[in-house]
Each structure stands twice: as C-alpha cells, then as structure tokens.
PDB file of C-alpha atoms in Angstrom:
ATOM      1  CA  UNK A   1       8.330   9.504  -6.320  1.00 90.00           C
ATOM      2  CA  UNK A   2       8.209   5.580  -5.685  1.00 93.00           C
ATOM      3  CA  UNK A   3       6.186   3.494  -3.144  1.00 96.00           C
ATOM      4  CA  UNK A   4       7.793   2.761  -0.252  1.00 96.00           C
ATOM      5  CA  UNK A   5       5.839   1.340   2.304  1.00 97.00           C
ATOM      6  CA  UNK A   6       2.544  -0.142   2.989  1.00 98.00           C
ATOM      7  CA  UNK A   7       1.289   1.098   6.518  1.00 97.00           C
ATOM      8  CA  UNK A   8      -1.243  -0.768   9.228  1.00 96.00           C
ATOM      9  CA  UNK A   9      -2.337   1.263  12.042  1.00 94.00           C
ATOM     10  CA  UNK A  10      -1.842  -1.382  15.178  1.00 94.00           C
ATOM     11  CA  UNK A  11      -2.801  -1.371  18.169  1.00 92.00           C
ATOM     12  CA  UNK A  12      -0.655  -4.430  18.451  1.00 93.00           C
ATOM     13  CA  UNK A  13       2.522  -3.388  16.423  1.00 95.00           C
ATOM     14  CA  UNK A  14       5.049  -6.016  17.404  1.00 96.00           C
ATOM     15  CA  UNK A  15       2.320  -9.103  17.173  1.00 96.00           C
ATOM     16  CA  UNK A  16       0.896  -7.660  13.889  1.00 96.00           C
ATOM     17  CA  UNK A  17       3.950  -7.274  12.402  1.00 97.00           C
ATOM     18  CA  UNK A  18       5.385 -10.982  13.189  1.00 97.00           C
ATOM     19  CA  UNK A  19       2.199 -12.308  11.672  1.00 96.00           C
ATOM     20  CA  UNK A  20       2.825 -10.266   8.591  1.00 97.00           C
ATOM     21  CA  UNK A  21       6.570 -11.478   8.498  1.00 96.00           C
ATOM     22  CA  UNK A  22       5.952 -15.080   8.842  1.00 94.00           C
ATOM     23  CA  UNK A  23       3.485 -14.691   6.362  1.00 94.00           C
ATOM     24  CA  UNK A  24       5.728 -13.050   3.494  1.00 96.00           C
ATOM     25  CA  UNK A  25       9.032 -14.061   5.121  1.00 95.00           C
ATOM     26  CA  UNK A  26      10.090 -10.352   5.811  1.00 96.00           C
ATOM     27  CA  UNK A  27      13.062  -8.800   7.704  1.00 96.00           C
ATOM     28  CA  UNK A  28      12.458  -6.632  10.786  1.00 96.00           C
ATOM     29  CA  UNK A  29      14.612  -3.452  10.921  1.00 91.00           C
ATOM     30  CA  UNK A  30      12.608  -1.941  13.309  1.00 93.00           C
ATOM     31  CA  UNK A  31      10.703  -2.827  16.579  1.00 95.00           C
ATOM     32  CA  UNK A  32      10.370   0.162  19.657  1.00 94.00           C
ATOM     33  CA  UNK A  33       7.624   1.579  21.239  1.00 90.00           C
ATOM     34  CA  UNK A  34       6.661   3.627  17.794  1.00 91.00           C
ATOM     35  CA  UNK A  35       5.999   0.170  16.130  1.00 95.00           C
ATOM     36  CA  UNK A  36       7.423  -2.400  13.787  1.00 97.00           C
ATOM     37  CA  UNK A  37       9.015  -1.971  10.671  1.00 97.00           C
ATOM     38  CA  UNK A  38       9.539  -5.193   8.050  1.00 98.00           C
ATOM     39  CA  UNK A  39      10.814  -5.041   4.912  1.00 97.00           C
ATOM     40  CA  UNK A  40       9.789  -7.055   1.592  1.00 97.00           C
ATOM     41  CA  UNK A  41      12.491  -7.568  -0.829  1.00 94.00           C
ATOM     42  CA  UNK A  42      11.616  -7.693  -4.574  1.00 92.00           C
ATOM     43  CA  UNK A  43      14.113  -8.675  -7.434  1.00 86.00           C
ATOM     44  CA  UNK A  44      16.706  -6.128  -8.957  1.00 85.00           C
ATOM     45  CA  UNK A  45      16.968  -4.556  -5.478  1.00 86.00           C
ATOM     46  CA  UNK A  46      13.691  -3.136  -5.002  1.00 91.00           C
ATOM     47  CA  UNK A  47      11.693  -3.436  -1.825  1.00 94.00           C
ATOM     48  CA  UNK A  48       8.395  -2.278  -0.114  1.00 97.00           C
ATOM     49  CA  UNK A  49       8.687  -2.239   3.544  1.00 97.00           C
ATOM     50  CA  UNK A  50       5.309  -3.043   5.946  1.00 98.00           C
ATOM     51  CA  UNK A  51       5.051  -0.486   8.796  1.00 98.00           C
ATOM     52  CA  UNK A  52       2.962  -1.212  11.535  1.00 97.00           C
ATOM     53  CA  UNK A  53       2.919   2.237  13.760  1.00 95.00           C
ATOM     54  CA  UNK A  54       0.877   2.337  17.078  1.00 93.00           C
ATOM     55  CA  UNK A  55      -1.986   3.738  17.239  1.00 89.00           C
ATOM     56  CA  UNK A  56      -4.039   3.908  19.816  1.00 81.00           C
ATOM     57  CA  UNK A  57      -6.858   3.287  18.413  1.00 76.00           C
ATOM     58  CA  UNK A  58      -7.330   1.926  14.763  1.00 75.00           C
ATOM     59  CA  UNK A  59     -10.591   1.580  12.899  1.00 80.00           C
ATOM     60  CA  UNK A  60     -10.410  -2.209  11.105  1.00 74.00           C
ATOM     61  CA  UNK A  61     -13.965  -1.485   9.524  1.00 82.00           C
ATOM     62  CA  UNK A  62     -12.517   1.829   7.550  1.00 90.00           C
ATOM     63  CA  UNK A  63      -9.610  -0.306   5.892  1.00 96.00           C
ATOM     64  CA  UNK A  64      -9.944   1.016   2.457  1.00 97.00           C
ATOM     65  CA  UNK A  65      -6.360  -0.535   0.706  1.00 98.00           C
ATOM     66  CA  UNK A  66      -6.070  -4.761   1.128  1.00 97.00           C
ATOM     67  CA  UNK A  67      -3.139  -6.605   0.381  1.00 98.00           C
ATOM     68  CA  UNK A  68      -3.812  -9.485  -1.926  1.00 96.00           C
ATOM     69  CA  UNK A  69      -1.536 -12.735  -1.496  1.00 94.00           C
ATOM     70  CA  UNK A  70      -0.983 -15.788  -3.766  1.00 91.00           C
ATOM     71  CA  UNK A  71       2.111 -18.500  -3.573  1.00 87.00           C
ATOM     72  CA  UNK A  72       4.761 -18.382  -6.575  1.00 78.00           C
ATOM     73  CA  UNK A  73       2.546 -21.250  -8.469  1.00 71.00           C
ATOM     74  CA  UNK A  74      -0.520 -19.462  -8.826  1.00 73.00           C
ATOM     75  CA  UNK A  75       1.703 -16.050 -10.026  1.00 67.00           C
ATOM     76  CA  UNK A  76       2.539 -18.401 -12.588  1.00 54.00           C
ATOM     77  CA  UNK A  77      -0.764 -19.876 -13.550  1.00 58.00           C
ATOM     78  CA  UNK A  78      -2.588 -18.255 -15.976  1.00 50.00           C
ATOM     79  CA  UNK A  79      -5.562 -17.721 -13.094  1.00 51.00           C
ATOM     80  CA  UNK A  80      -3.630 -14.847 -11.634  1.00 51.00           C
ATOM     81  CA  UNK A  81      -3.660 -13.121 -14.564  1.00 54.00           C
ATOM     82  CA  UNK A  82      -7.446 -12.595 -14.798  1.00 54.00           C
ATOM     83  CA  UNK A  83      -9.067  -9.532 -14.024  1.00 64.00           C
ATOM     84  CA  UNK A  84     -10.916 -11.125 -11.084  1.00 70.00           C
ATOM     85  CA  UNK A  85      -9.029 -14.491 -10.235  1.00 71.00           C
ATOM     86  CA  UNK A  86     -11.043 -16.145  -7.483  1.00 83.00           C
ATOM     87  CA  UNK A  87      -9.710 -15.574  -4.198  1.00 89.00           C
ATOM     88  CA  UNK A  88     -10.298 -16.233   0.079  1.00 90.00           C
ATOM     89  CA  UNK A  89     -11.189 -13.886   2.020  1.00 93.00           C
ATOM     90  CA  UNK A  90      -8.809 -13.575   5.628  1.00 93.00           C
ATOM     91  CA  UNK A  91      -8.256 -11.695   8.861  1.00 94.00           C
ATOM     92  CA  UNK A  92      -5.056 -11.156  10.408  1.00 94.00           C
ATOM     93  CA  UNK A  93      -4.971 -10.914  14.083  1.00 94.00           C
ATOM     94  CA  UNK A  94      -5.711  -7.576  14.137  1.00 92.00           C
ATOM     95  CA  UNK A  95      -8.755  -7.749  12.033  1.00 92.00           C
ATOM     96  CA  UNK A  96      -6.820  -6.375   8.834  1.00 93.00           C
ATOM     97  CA  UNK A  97      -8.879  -7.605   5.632  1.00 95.00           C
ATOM     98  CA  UNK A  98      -6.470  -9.545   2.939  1.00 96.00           C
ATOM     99  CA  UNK A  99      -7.157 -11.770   0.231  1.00 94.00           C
ATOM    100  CA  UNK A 100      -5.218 -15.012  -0.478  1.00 92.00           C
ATOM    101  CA  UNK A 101      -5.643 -15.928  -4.667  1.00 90.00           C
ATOM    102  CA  UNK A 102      -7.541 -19.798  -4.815  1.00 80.00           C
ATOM    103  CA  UNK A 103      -4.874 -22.403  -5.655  1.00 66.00           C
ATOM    104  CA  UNK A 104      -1.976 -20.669  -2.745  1.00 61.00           C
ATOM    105  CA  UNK A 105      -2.412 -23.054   0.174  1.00 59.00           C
ATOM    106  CA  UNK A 106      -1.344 -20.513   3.477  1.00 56.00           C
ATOM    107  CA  UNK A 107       0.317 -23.446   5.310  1.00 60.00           C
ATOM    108  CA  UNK A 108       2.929 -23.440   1.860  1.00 65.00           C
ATOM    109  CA  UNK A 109       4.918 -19.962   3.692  1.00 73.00           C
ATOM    110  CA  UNK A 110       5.701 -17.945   2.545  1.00 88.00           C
ATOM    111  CA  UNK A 111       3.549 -16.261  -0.021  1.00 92.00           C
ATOM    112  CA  UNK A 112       4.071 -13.619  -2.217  1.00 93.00           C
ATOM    113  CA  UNK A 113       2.485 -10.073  -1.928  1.00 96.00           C
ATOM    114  CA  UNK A 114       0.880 -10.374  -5.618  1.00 94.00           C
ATOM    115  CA  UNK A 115      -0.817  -6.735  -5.405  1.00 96.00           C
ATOM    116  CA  UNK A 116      -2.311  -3.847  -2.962  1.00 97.00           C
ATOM    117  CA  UNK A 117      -6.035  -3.288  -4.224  1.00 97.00           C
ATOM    118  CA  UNK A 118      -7.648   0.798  -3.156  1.00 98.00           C
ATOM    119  CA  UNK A 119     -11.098   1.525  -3.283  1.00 98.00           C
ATOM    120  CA  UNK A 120     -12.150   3.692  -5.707  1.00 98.00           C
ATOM    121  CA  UNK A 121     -15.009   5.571  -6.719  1.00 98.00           C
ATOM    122  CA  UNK A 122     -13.867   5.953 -10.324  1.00 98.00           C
ATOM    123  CA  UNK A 123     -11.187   3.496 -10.933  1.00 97.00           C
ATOM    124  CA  UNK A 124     -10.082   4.348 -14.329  1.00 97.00           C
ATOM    125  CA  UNK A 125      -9.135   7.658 -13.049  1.00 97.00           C
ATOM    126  CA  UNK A 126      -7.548   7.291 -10.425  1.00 98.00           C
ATOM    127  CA  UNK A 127      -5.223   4.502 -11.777  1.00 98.00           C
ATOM    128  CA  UNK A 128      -4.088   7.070 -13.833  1.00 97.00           C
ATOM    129  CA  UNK A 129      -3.760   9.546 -10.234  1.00 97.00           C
ATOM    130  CA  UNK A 130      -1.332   6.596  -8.577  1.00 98.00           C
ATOM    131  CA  UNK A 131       0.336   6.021 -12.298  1.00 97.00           C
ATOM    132  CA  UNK A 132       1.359   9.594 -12.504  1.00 95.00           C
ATOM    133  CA  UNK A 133       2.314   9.974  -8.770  1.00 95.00           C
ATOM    134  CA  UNK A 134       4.473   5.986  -8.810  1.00 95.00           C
ATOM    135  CA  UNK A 135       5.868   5.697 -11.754  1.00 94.00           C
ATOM    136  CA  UNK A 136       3.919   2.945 -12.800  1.00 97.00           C
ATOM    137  CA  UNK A 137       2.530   1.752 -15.960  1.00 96.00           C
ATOM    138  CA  UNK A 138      -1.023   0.646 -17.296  1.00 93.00           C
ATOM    139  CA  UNK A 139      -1.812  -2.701 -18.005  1.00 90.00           C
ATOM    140  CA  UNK A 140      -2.290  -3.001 -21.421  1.00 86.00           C
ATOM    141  CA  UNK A 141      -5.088  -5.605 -20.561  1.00 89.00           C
ATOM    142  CA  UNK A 142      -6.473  -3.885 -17.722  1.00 93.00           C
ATOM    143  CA  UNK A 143      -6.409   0.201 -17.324  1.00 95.00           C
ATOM    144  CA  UNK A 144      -7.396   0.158 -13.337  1.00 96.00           C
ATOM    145  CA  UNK A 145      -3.985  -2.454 -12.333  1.00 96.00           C
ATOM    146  CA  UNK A 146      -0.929  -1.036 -12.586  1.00 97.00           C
ATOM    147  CA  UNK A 147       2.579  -2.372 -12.865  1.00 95.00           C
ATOM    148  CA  UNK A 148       6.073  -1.359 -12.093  1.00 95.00           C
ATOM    149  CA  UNK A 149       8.478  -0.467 -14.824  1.00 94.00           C
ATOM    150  CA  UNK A 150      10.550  -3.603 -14.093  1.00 92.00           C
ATOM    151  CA  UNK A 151       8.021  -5.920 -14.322  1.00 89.00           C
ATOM    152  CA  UNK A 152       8.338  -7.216 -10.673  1.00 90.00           C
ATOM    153  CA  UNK A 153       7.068  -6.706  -7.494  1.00 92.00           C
ATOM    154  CA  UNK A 154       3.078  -6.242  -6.590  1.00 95.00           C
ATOM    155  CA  UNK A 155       0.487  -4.611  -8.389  1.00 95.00           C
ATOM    156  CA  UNK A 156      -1.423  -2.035  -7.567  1.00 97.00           C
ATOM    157  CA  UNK A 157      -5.231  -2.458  -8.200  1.00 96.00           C
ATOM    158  CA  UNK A 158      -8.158   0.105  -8.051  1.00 97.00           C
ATOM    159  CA  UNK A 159     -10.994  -1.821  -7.592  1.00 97.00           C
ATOM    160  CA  UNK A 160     -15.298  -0.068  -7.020  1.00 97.00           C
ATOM    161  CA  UNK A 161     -15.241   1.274  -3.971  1.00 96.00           C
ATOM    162  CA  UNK A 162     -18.367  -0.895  -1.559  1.00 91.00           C
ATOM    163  CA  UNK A 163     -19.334   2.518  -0.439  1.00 93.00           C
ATOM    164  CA  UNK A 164     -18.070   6.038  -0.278  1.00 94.00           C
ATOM    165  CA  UNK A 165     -15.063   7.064   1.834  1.00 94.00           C
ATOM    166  CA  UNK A 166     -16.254   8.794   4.531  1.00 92.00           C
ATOM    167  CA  UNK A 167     -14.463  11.322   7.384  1.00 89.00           C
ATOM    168  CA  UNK A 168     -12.429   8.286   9.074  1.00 91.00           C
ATOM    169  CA  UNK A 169      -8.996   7.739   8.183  1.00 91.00           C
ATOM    170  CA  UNK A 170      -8.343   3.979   6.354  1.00 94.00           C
ATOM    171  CA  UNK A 171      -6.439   1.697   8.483  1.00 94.00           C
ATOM    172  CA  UNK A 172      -4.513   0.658   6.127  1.00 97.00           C
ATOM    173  CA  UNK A 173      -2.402   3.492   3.546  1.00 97.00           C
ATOM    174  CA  UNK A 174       0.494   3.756   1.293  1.00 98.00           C
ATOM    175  CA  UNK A 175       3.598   5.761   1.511  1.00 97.00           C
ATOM    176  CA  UNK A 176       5.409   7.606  -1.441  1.00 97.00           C
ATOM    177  CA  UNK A 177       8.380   8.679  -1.126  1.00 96.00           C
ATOM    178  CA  UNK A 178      10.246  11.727  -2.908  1.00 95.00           C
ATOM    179  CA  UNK A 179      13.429  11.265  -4.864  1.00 91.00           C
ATOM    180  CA  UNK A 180      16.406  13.341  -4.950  1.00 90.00           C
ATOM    181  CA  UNK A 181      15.697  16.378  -6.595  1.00 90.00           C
ATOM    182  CA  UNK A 182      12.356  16.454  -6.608  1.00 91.00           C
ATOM    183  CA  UNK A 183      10.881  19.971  -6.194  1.00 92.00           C
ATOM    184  CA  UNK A 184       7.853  19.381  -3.533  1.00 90.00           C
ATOM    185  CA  UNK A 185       6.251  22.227  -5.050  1.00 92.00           C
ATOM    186  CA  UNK A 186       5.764  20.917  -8.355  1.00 94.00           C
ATOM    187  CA  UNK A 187       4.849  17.115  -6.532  1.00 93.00           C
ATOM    188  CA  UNK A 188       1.846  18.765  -4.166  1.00 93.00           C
ATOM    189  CA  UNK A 189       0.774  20.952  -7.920  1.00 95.00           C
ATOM    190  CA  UNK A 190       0.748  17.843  -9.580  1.00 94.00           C
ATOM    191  CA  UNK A 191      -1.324  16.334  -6.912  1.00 96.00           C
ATOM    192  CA  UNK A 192      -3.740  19.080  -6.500  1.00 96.00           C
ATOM    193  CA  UNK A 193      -4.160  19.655 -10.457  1.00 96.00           C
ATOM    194  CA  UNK A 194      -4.933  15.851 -10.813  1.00 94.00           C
ATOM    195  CA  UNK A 195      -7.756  15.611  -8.457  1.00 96.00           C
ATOM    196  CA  UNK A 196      -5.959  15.190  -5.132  1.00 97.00           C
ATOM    197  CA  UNK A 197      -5.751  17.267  -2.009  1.00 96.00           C
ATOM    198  CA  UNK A 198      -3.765  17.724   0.995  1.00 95.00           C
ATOM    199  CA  UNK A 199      -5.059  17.062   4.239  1.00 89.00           C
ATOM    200  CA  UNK A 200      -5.091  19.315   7.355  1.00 84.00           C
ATOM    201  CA  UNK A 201      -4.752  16.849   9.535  1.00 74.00           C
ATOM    202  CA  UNK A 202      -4.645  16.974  13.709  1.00 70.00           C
ATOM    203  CA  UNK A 203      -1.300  14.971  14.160  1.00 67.00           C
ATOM    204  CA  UNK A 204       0.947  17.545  15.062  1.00 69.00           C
ATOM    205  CA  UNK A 205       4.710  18.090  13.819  1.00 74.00           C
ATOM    206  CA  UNK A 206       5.153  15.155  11.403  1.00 79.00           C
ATOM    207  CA  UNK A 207       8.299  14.966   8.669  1.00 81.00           C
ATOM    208  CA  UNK A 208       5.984  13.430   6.208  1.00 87.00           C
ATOM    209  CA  UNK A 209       2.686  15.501   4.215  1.00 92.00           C
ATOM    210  CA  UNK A 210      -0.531  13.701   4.354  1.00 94.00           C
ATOM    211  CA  UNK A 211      -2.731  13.942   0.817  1.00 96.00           C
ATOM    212  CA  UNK A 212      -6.075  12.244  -0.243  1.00 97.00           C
ATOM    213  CA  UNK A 213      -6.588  10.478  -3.558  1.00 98.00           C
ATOM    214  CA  UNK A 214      -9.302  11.585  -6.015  1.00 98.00           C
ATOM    215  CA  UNK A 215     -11.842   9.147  -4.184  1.00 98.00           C
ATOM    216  CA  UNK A 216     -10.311  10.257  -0.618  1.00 96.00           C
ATOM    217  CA  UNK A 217      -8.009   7.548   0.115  1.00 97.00           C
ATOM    218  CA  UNK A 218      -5.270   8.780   2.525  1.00 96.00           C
ATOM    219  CA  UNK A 219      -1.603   8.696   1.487  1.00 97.00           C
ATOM    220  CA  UNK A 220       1.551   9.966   2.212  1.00 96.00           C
ATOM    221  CA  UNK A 221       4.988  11.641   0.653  1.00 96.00           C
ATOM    222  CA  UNK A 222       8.121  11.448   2.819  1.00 94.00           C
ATOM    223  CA  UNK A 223      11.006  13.757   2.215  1.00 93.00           C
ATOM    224  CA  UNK A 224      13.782  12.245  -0.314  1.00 91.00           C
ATOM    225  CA  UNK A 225      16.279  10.134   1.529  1.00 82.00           C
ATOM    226  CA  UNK A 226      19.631  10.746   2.074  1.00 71.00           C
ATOM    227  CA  UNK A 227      21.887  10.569  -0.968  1.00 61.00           C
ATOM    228  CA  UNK A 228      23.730   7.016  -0.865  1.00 53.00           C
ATOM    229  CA  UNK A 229      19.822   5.478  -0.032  1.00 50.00           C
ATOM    230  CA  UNK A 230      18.680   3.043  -3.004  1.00 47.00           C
ATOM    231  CA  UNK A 231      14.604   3.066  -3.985  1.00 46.00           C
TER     232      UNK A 231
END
C-alpha cells in the first residue's frame, strides 16, 4: 500500500482547503458539495493529496495526527534534523493544530510539509505498524520517524500520545491506498496480526475500509486504482 492522502474533517471544506493551498502552494482537483480535494506534489512524481470532506460536525479537540511545516532553509539546516527541533505552535481557520519548525517565517509561502506526527501510546511499535503497512523505512537515527524509500517527501513521526485515544474519531487521519494486486485479505491479516483492527463503523456504504492503529488512531485503505494511475 502507499499513503495517499492526508484527510481534515471540515465543516468549512472549500475555506479550509484554500488556507491549506496557499499555505503549501497545492493544486485543487476537486471542490463540490462533498468537499475539497488539493494535491501536494513531491519530487520523482510522487504526491500526497489534502482532502478536506464535510462533515457536519468535526471534533478539533480529538485531532490526534498534526502536520508539521518548515520552509526549504530550515529542511536544510541541520535543526530539522533533530529529534525535537523547536517549533510554533498554529491554528488554521478551522481550529486544526499544526506546527511550523523555528527559523520558517509563514509570510515566506509557501512552506514545505516536512512530516505528519500520530499520537502514540507506544511509539516504537507502532512505527514499525505504519512501516510495514507504507512502505517506509526506519530512521537509522531515530526508530519512531519514518522515511520514504526515495528519500523525499514528509516524514511520518510517532510521537507520546498527551493522553489516551478515546471513543471519538480524530479529526484529522491518513489514507492508504492498495496497489494493484494486492490481495485485501492478506492486507486486513497483516493488519489484524500486527496489532490493528478494523472498525465497525456507522457511516453506511463507503468504497473505502476503516482500521485503527495499535494505539487507536483511525485510518483508512482505498481500493487499488485503476491500472494506468501512478502512486
């Protein structure tokens, strides 16, 4: 499977999803009643795409997954490298936590998305949960950040959860989605023998199958695109 998107629940779909774009300087390829869809291109064709679906009523205070931001000088600088490089705390207008890395002034648009950080209640583990699941390697410095194959794109980072997850669903979740191939039995084994679980959820008739992590976070697996699609 590879990550595909990075969702927001919004009450506010079309104005949360411009804020996002001016922030990373992202395309919009979708934008109806259902929401906003904006995609972030990464080098050697890769991409993540931002989906802000409505929802009628999203919880900002059970965000559990926070983007972390930084410009293309402070990638560079040795302070992003650190475990814990300082950072700023921010809102967007939605109330959606993010962190911008100390040395990226926000006027200087657009910034990079530098990683995705997911509470965790044992973040060793489950680093190893999202590795298997992505694709993604271990750090060799750090065992809870991992990195794609290529190199490029953003991170993702379990970090101690503040407090345990509890019944309501995190605003914020990421998408996998299944390649080509892949036999969905053996996926949902893989994610039931490492810890995860599926959820019985009370959406109705949805293409997609909603799991939780090891530590509960929600995420989901989308069917394998059509044939001539590119990951």
């Amino acid at each position: 499977m590879y990550w595909e998107n990075l969702v927001f629940d919004a009450a506010m779909p079309h104005e949360q999803g411009k804020y996002w774009e001016e922030l990373l300087d992202t395309e919009t390829f979708t934008d109806n009643e259902g929401g906003l869809e904006t995609r972030l291109q990464f080098s050697g064709g890769r991409y993540l795409d931002l989906c802000f679906p409505t929802v009628s009523d999203p919880e900002p205070a059970s965000q559990r997954v926070f983007p972390v931001l930084a410009s293309s000088g402070c990638i560079a600088s040795s302070d992003a490298g650190k475990k814990n490089p300082p950072r700023e705390e921010r809102n967007d207008i939605a109330g959606r936590q993010y962190f911008v890395l100390n040395g990226s002034a926000e006027r200087a648009r657009p910034l990079n998305l530098f990683a995705v950080e997911l509470h965790s209640a044992n973040p060793e583990r489950d680093a190893q949960f999202w590795a298997n699941l992505t694709g993604f390697r271990t750090d060799s410095q750090d065992p809870t950040v991992l990195v794609h194959p290529s190199g490029t794109g953003a991170l993702i980072r379990l970090v101690p959860e503040m407090q345990p997850k509890t019944a309501a669903k995190s605003s914020v979740h990421l998408d996998l989605r299944l390649e080509p191939g892949d036999d969905t039995k053996q996926i949902v084994e893989m994610v039931q023998e490492q810890g995860g679980t599926e959820l019985d959820h009370k959406w109705g008739e949805v293409p997609w199958r909603v799991f939780l992590d090891p530590s509960g976070n929600e995420f989901c697996i989308l069917p394998a695109p059509a044939a001539n699609s590119q990951p």
